[in-house]
């Protein structure tokens, strides 16, 4: 077969229906990356008129005056068809070499070992070790293979399998703490709603706050705006906001106090009139409940004075693509973390995924180290509380077509990457 350049329509039709479909292999993603100087092309193999393998591949000039090529979450191919994989790899390598390239990178959207929620390999489960071995045999060099080393895209993720399941099925899989927090947030007046393009500035402010707290570089507002527009203005990329309805909750709490005091006085009156026996424990419990509710009223009155009727707590951007809903990136204000907005945000989007018949709800990245000593352990435990499973992908690989220039590129990349990490820590 001969490598051909696909039209954007041909590629999108093939990619959007592929079992490895992801937002990173899409026309929309080329628009996002184009804003940062990346060029793109769509390559494919056709058997007669039918596409049997394809990839969107990005390219960019490097400091050594030659190009790097990257197929994010590519190729879209049957990785178990060794002959097809070998032929396609060879054709792409020739394309890269002919177009002043040093290497091309792939990080396929393909599970490595099937794992359970604790991260343990499932006996008799899916295993694509043969694909990894074949890639290495073809000349691919695995990158970031050591545990804890960050890859360009998440190699380790956490997701919930929703196929042929109801919301009740999913809820039963959650821990009691997770269900309790979801109900508590509902009672406290935490609501989730879809945001608009005009509200991306709220998201950017939240992410600025979160990036300072967690020491990473946030993207500028224009990046989020371009991405939102590129993915169909809310069609394939959705903004969801968690808000505290202060005024509404305040009124509810006041009504609760009135009802509690009414019940308390009724019980006390019955005791005093000899219609009921004295029950000090019951009275004390009622009184404690009244005091707790009054305390909450004071807290919400202070919030109302400071923020008005509604307070934004946090937000998440979600990708809707292929068979899954992905919780891509989000943040929250540290001052109001007591309201735990991520429980409500994820719960509402799980409901959305179930209602719209998606196969998976993907919490996205977690650390490869699932032990308590890892700094991201708390994130893993939070996601694990919703049920689901750990997903390990097969990883990131470079295919080198110019060894000398690759060595020069590798050295320069490490220097730039180190400077970025320092910048993130200093937040400059």
PDB file of C-alpha atoms in Angstrom, residues 84-279:
ATOM      1  CA  UNK A  84       0.279  -3.458   8.417  1.00  0.00           C
ATOM      2  CA  UNK A  85       2.032  -1.827  11.389  1.00  0.00           C
ATOM      3  CA  UNK A  86       5.480  -2.487   9.876  1.00  0.00           C
ATOM      4  CA  UNK A  87       4.518  -1.145   6.459  1.00  0.00           C
ATOM      5  CA  UNK A  88       2.793   1.968   7.871  1.00  0.00           C
ATOM      6  CA  UNK A  89       5.717   2.731  10.209  1.00  0.00           C
ATOM      7  CA  UNK A  90       8.171   2.460   7.324  1.00  0.00           C
ATOM      8  CA  UNK A  91       6.067   4.750   5.146  1.00  0.00           C
ATOM      9  CA  UNK A  92       5.696   7.393   7.876  1.00  0.00           C
ATOM     10  CA  UNK A  93       9.460   7.221   8.582  1.00  0.00           C
ATOM     11  CA  UNK A  94      10.197   7.912   4.923  1.00  0.00           C
ATOM     12  CA  UNK A  95       7.725  10.826   4.945  1.00  0.00           C
ATOM     13  CA  UNK A  96       9.440  12.313   8.024  1.00  0.00           C
ATOM     14  CA  UNK A  97      12.931  11.896   6.526  1.00  0.00           C
ATOM     15  CA  UNK A  98      11.858  13.438   3.217  1.00  0.00           C
ATOM     16  CA  UNK A  99      10.412  16.428   5.090  1.00  0.00           C
ATOM     17  CA  UNK A 100      13.554  17.413   7.038  1.00  0.00           C
ATOM     18  CA  UNK A 101      12.587  15.449  10.163  1.00  0.00           C
ATOM     19  CA  UNK A 102      14.733  14.091  13.001  1.00  0.00           C
ATOM     20  CA  UNK A 103      12.202  11.642  14.436  1.00  0.00           C
ATOM     21  CA  UNK A 104       8.522  11.075  14.969  1.00  0.00           C
ATOM     22  CA  UNK A 105       6.794  10.366  18.256  1.00  0.00           C
ATOM     23  CA  UNK A 106       3.733   8.235  18.979  1.00  0.00           C
ATOM     24  CA  UNK A 107       1.893   7.492  22.240  1.00  0.00           C
ATOM     25  CA  UNK A 108      -0.970   5.160  21.217  1.00  0.00           C
ATOM     26  CA  UNK A 109      -4.331   5.218  22.961  1.00  0.00           C
ATOM     27  CA  UNK A 110      -3.980   1.529  23.723  1.00  0.00           C
ATOM     28  CA  UNK A 111      -4.137  -0.249  27.078  1.00  0.00           C
ATOM     29  CA  UNK A 112      -0.971  -2.068  28.196  1.00  0.00           C
ATOM     30  CA  UNK A 113      -2.042  -4.312  31.073  1.00  0.00           C
ATOM     31  CA  UNK A 114      -5.620  -4.395  32.313  1.00  0.00           C
ATOM     32  CA  UNK A 115      -5.686  -3.305  35.971  1.00  0.00           C
ATOM     33  CA  UNK A 116      -8.273  -3.068  38.752  1.00  0.00           C
ATOM     34  CA  UNK A 117      -9.063  -0.045  40.928  1.00  0.00           C
ATOM     35  CA  UNK A 118      -6.055  -0.790  43.146  1.00  0.00           C
ATOM     36  CA  UNK A 119      -3.732  -0.783  40.156  1.00  0.00           C
ATOM     37  CA  UNK A 120      -3.094  -4.523  40.269  1.00  0.00           C
ATOM     38  CA  UNK A 121      -2.911  -6.425  36.976  1.00  0.00           C
ATOM     39  CA  UNK A 122      -6.101  -8.407  36.330  1.00  0.00           C
ATOM     40  CA  UNK A 123      -5.328 -12.096  35.916  1.00  0.00           C
ATOM     41  CA  UNK A 124      -6.460 -13.193  32.456  1.00  0.00           C
ATOM     42  CA  UNK A 125      -7.288  -9.597  31.499  1.00  0.00           C
ATOM     43  CA  UNK A 126      -6.300  -7.662  28.382  1.00  0.00           C
ATOM     44  CA  UNK A 127      -2.563  -7.593  27.734  1.00  0.00           C
ATOM     45  CA  UNK A 128      -0.904  -5.776  24.841  1.00  0.00           C
ATOM     46  CA  UNK A 129       2.688  -6.679  25.724  1.00  0.00           C
ATOM     47  CA  UNK A 130       2.968  -8.160  22.231  1.00  0.00           C
ATOM     48  CA  UNK A 131       2.351  -4.702  20.727  1.00  0.00           C
ATOM     49  CA  UNK A 132       5.083  -3.157  22.896  1.00  0.00           C
ATOM     50  CA  UNK A 133       7.502  -5.885  21.825  1.00  0.00           C
ATOM     51  CA  UNK A 134       6.602  -5.376  18.166  1.00  0.00           C
ATOM     52  CA  UNK A 135       7.109  -1.594  18.360  1.00  0.00           C
ATOM     53  CA  UNK A 136      10.573  -2.094  19.853  1.00  0.00           C
ATOM     54  CA  UNK A 137      11.344  -4.710  17.220  1.00  0.00           C
ATOM     55  CA  UNK A 138      10.426  -2.172  14.515  1.00  0.00           C
ATOM     56  CA  UNK A 139      12.922   0.310  15.976  1.00  0.00           C
ATOM     57  CA  UNK A 140      10.783   2.469  18.264  1.00  0.00           C
ATOM     58  CA  UNK A 141      12.597   3.770  21.348  1.00  0.00           C
ATOM     59  CA  UNK A 142      10.463   3.901  24.489  1.00  0.00           C
ATOM     60  CA  UNK A 143      10.585   7.254  26.289  1.00  0.00           C
ATOM     61  CA  UNK A 144       9.936   7.971  29.968  1.00  0.00           C
ATOM     62  CA  UNK A 145       9.784   4.262  30.775  1.00  0.00           C
ATOM     63  CA  UNK A 146      10.825   4.699  34.429  1.00  0.00           C
ATOM     64  CA  UNK A 147       7.995   4.963  37.020  1.00  0.00           C
ATOM     65  CA  UNK A 148       7.164   8.526  38.007  1.00  0.00           C
ATOM     66  CA  UNK A 149       8.683  10.124  34.882  1.00  0.00           C
ATOM     67  CA  UNK A 150       6.174  12.408  33.148  1.00  0.00           C
ATOM     68  CA  UNK A 151       5.155  11.678  29.553  1.00  0.00           C
ATOM     69  CA  UNK A 152       3.756  14.282  27.138  1.00  0.00           C
ATOM     70  CA  UNK A 153       0.265  12.809  27.513  1.00  0.00           C
ATOM     71  CA  UNK A 154      -1.016  10.854  30.486  1.00  0.00           C
ATOM     72  CA  UNK A 155       0.146   7.236  30.416  1.00  0.00           C
ATOM     73  CA  UNK A 156      -1.724   6.385  33.627  1.00  0.00           C
ATOM     74  CA  UNK A 157      -5.386   7.300  33.942  1.00  0.00           C
ATOM     75  CA  UNK A 158      -8.446   6.444  36.006  1.00  0.00           C
ATOM     76  CA  UNK A 159     -11.805   5.718  34.405  1.00  0.00           C
ATOM     77  CA  UNK A 160     -15.236   4.219  35.017  1.00  0.00           C
ATOM     78  CA  UNK A 161     -16.673   1.647  32.627  1.00  0.00           C
ATOM     79  CA  UNK A 162     -20.278   2.727  31.943  1.00  0.00           C
ATOM     80  CA  UNK A 163     -21.181   0.326  29.144  1.00  0.00           C
ATOM     81  CA  UNK A 164     -24.650  -1.201  29.686  1.00  0.00           C
ATOM     82  CA  UNK A 165     -24.787   0.249  33.230  1.00  0.00           C
ATOM     83  CA  UNK A 166     -27.309   2.506  34.936  1.00  0.00           C
ATOM     84  CA  UNK A 167     -26.506   5.409  37.249  1.00  0.00           C
ATOM     85  CA  UNK A 168     -27.629   3.239  40.178  1.00  0.00           C
ATOM     86  CA  UNK A 169     -25.076   0.598  39.148  1.00  0.00           C
ATOM     87  CA  UNK A 170     -22.348   3.225  39.125  1.00  0.00           C
ATOM     88  CA  UNK A 171     -23.463   4.708  42.464  1.00  0.00           C
ATOM     89  CA  UNK A 172     -23.283   1.284  44.129  1.00  0.00           C
ATOM     90  CA  UNK A 173     -19.621   1.082  43.121  1.00  0.00           C
ATOM     91  CA  UNK A 174     -18.786   4.368  44.845  1.00  0.00           C
ATOM     92  CA  UNK A 175     -17.461   4.478  48.401  1.00  0.00           C
ATOM     93  CA  UNK A 176     -19.844   5.582  51.139  1.00  0.00           C
ATOM     94  CA  UNK A 177     -17.735   8.729  51.637  1.00  0.00           C
ATOM     95  CA  UNK A 178     -18.141   9.721  47.973  1.00  0.00           C
ATOM     96  CA  UNK A 179     -21.918   9.217  48.055  1.00  0.00           C
ATOM     97  CA  UNK A 180     -22.078  11.128  51.340  1.00  0.00           C
ATOM     98  CA  UNK A 181     -20.114  14.081  49.905  1.00  0.00           C
ATOM     99  CA  UNK A 182     -22.365  14.235  46.836  1.00  0.00           C
ATOM    100  CA  UNK A 183     -25.483  14.365  49.054  1.00  0.00           C
ATOM    101  CA  UNK A 184     -23.859  16.859  51.437  1.00  0.00           C
ATOM    102  CA  UNK A 185     -23.042  19.205  48.563  1.00  0.00           C
ATOM    103  CA  UNK A 186     -26.618  19.038  47.329  1.00  0.00           C
ATOM    104  CA  UNK A 187     -27.821  19.995  50.805  1.00  0.00           C
ATOM    105  CA  UNK A 188     -25.278  22.829  51.053  1.00  0.00           C
ATOM    106  CA  UNK A 189     -26.489  24.369  47.810  1.00  0.00           C
ATOM    107  CA  UNK A 190     -23.621  23.360  45.513  1.00  0.00           C
ATOM    108  CA  UNK A 191     -24.968  23.199  41.962  1.00  0.00           C
ATOM    109  CA  UNK A 192     -23.279  22.406  38.654  1.00  0.00           C
ATOM    110  CA  UNK A 193     -24.125  24.070  35.367  1.00  0.00           C
ATOM    111  CA  UNK A 194     -22.651  24.311  31.890  1.00  0.00           C
ATOM    112  CA  UNK A 195     -20.708  27.504  31.254  1.00  0.00           C
ATOM    113  CA  UNK A 196     -20.361  29.494  28.047  1.00  0.00           C
ATOM    114  CA  UNK A 197     -17.517  30.923  25.989  1.00  0.00           C
ATOM    115  CA  UNK A 198     -18.022  34.269  27.739  1.00  0.00           C
ATOM    116  CA  UNK A 199     -17.344  32.589  31.104  1.00  0.00           C
ATOM    117  CA  UNK A 200     -13.944  31.162  30.197  1.00  0.00           C
ATOM    118  CA  UNK A 201     -12.383  34.118  32.017  1.00  0.00           C
ATOM    119  CA  UNK A 202     -13.818  32.639  35.249  1.00  0.00           C
ATOM    120  CA  UNK A 203     -12.139  29.342  34.399  1.00  0.00           C
ATOM    121  CA  UNK A 204      -8.811  31.038  33.658  1.00  0.00           C
ATOM    122  CA  UNK A 205      -8.897  32.848  37.022  1.00  0.00           C
ATOM    123  CA  UNK A 206      -9.584  29.577  38.817  1.00  0.00           C
ATOM    124  CA  UNK A 207      -6.711  27.908  36.970  1.00  0.00           C
ATOM    125  CA  UNK A 208      -4.358  30.799  37.803  1.00  0.00           C
ATOM    126  CA  UNK A 209      -5.168  30.304  41.466  1.00  0.00           C
ATOM    127  CA  UNK A 210      -4.794  26.521  41.247  1.00  0.00           C
ATOM    128  CA  UNK A 211      -1.518  26.681  39.302  1.00  0.00           C
ATOM    129  CA  UNK A 212       0.099  28.833  42.014  1.00  0.00           C
ATOM    130  CA  UNK A 213      -1.027  26.416  44.702  1.00  0.00           C
ATOM    131  CA  UNK A 214       0.082  23.279  42.842  1.00  0.00           C
ATOM    132  CA  UNK A 215       3.127  24.740  41.057  1.00  0.00           C
ATOM    133  CA  UNK A 216       2.364  24.349  37.362  1.00  0.00           C
ATOM    134  CA  UNK A 217       2.189  26.822  34.494  1.00  0.00           C
ATOM    135  CA  UNK A 218      -1.308  27.882  33.560  1.00  0.00           C
ATOM    136  CA  UNK A 219      -2.362  28.645  29.998  1.00  0.00           C
ATOM    137  CA  UNK A 220      -3.488  32.181  29.071  1.00  0.00           C
ATOM    138  CA  UNK A 221      -7.166  32.936  28.530  1.00  0.00           C
ATOM    139  CA  UNK A 222      -6.697  33.092  24.743  1.00  0.00           C
ATOM    140  CA  UNK A 223      -5.542  29.451  24.729  1.00  0.00           C
ATOM    141  CA  UNK A 224      -8.752  28.275  26.397  1.00  0.00           C
ATOM    142  CA  UNK A 225     -10.837  30.492  24.104  1.00  0.00           C
ATOM    143  CA  UNK A 226      -9.140  29.125  20.980  1.00  0.00           C
ATOM    144  CA  UNK A 227      -9.571  25.550  22.198  1.00  0.00           C
ATOM    145  CA  UNK A 228     -13.250  26.107  23.003  1.00  0.00           C
ATOM    146  CA  UNK A 229     -13.910  27.546  19.541  1.00  0.00           C
ATOM    147  CA  UNK A 230     -11.849  24.844  17.808  1.00  0.00           C
ATOM    148  CA  UNK A 231     -13.948  22.105  19.406  1.00  0.00           C
ATOM    149  CA  UNK A 232     -17.262  23.449  18.223  1.00  0.00           C
ATOM    150  CA  UNK A 233     -18.109  26.165  20.759  1.00  0.00           C
ATOM    151  CA  UNK A 234     -19.364  23.788  23.429  1.00  0.00           C
ATOM    152  CA  UNK A 235     -20.017  20.743  21.239  1.00  0.00           C
ATOM    153  CA  UNK A 236     -16.926  18.583  21.912  1.00  0.00           C
ATOM    154  CA  UNK A 237     -15.403  20.662  24.708  1.00  0.00           C
ATOM    155  CA  UNK A 238     -17.635  21.729  27.570  1.00  0.00           C
ATOM    156  CA  UNK A 239     -17.060  24.048  30.497  1.00  0.00           C
ATOM    157  CA  UNK A 240     -18.841  23.124  33.718  1.00  0.00           C
ATOM    158  CA  UNK A 241     -18.907  25.352  36.806  1.00  0.00           C
ATOM    159  CA  UNK A 242     -19.632  24.413  40.409  1.00  0.00           C
ATOM    160  CA  UNK A 243     -21.411  27.223  42.221  1.00  0.00           C
ATOM    161  CA  UNK A 244     -22.621  27.774  45.750  1.00  0.00           C
ATOM    162  CA  UNK A 245     -26.161  29.174  45.770  1.00  0.00           C
ATOM    163  CA  UNK A 246     -25.670  31.274  48.875  1.00  0.00           C
ATOM    164  CA  UNK A 247     -28.965  33.156  49.025  1.00  0.00           C
ATOM    165  CA  UNK A 248     -31.097  30.108  48.250  1.00  0.00           C
ATOM    166  CA  UNK A 249     -29.257  27.958  50.811  1.00  0.00           C
ATOM    167  CA  UNK A 250     -29.479  30.749  53.391  1.00  0.00           C
ATOM    168  CA  UNK A 251     -33.254  30.888  53.017  1.00  0.00           C
ATOM    169  CA  UNK A 252     -33.452  27.094  53.264  1.00  0.00           C
ATOM    170  CA  UNK A 253     -31.389  27.108  56.468  1.00  0.00           C
ATOM    171  CA  UNK A 254     -33.613  29.781  58.015  1.00  0.00           C
ATOM    172  CA  UNK A 255     -36.682  27.708  57.188  1.00  0.00           C
ATOM    173  CA  UNK A 256     -34.993  24.668  58.748  1.00  0.00           C
ATOM    174  CA  UNK A 257     -34.278  26.578  61.978  1.00  0.00           C
ATOM    175  CA  UNK A 258     -37.878  27.741  62.193  1.00  0.00           C
ATOM    176  CA  UNK A 259     -39.101  24.166  61.740  1.00  0.00           C
ATOM    177  CA  UNK A 260     -36.587  22.768  64.261  1.00  0.00           C
ATOM    178  CA  UNK A 261     -37.503  25.392  66.862  1.00  0.00           C
ATOM    179  CA  UNK A 262     -41.178  24.697  66.284  1.00  0.00           C
ATOM    180  CA  UNK A 263     -40.593  20.957  66.813  1.00  0.00           C
ATOM    181  CA  UNK A 264     -38.474  21.651  69.902  1.00  0.00           C
ATOM    182  CA  UNK A 265     -41.090  23.899  71.482  1.00  0.00           C
ATOM    183  CA  UNK A 266     -43.842  21.366  70.709  1.00  0.00           C
ATOM    184  CA  UNK A 267     -41.921  18.584  72.470  1.00  0.00           C
ATOM    185  CA  UNK A 268     -41.184  20.887  75.436  1.00  0.00           C
ATOM    186  CA  UNK A 269     -44.841  21.934  75.668  1.00  0.00           C
ATOM    187  CA  UNK A 270     -45.999  18.314  75.696  1.00  0.00           C
ATOM    188  CA  UNK A 271     -43.567  17.543  78.540  1.00  0.00           C
ATOM    189  CA  UNK A 272     -44.677  20.562  80.570  1.00  0.00           C
ATOM    190  CA  UNK A 273     -48.372  19.663  80.070  1.00  0.00           C
ATOM    191  CA  UNK A 274     -47.781  16.052  81.066  1.00  0.00           C
ATOM    192  CA  UNK A 275     -48.533  14.705  77.596  1.00  0.00           C
ATOM    193  CA  UNK A 276     -45.066  13.199  77.216  1.00  0.00           C
ATOM    194  CA  UNK A 277     -42.243  11.989  79.450  1.00  0.00           C
ATOM    195  CA  UNK A 278     -39.136  14.075  79.941  1.00  0.00           C
ATOM    196  CA  UNK A 279     -36.464  13.035  77.428  1.00  0.00           C
TER     197      UNK A 279
END
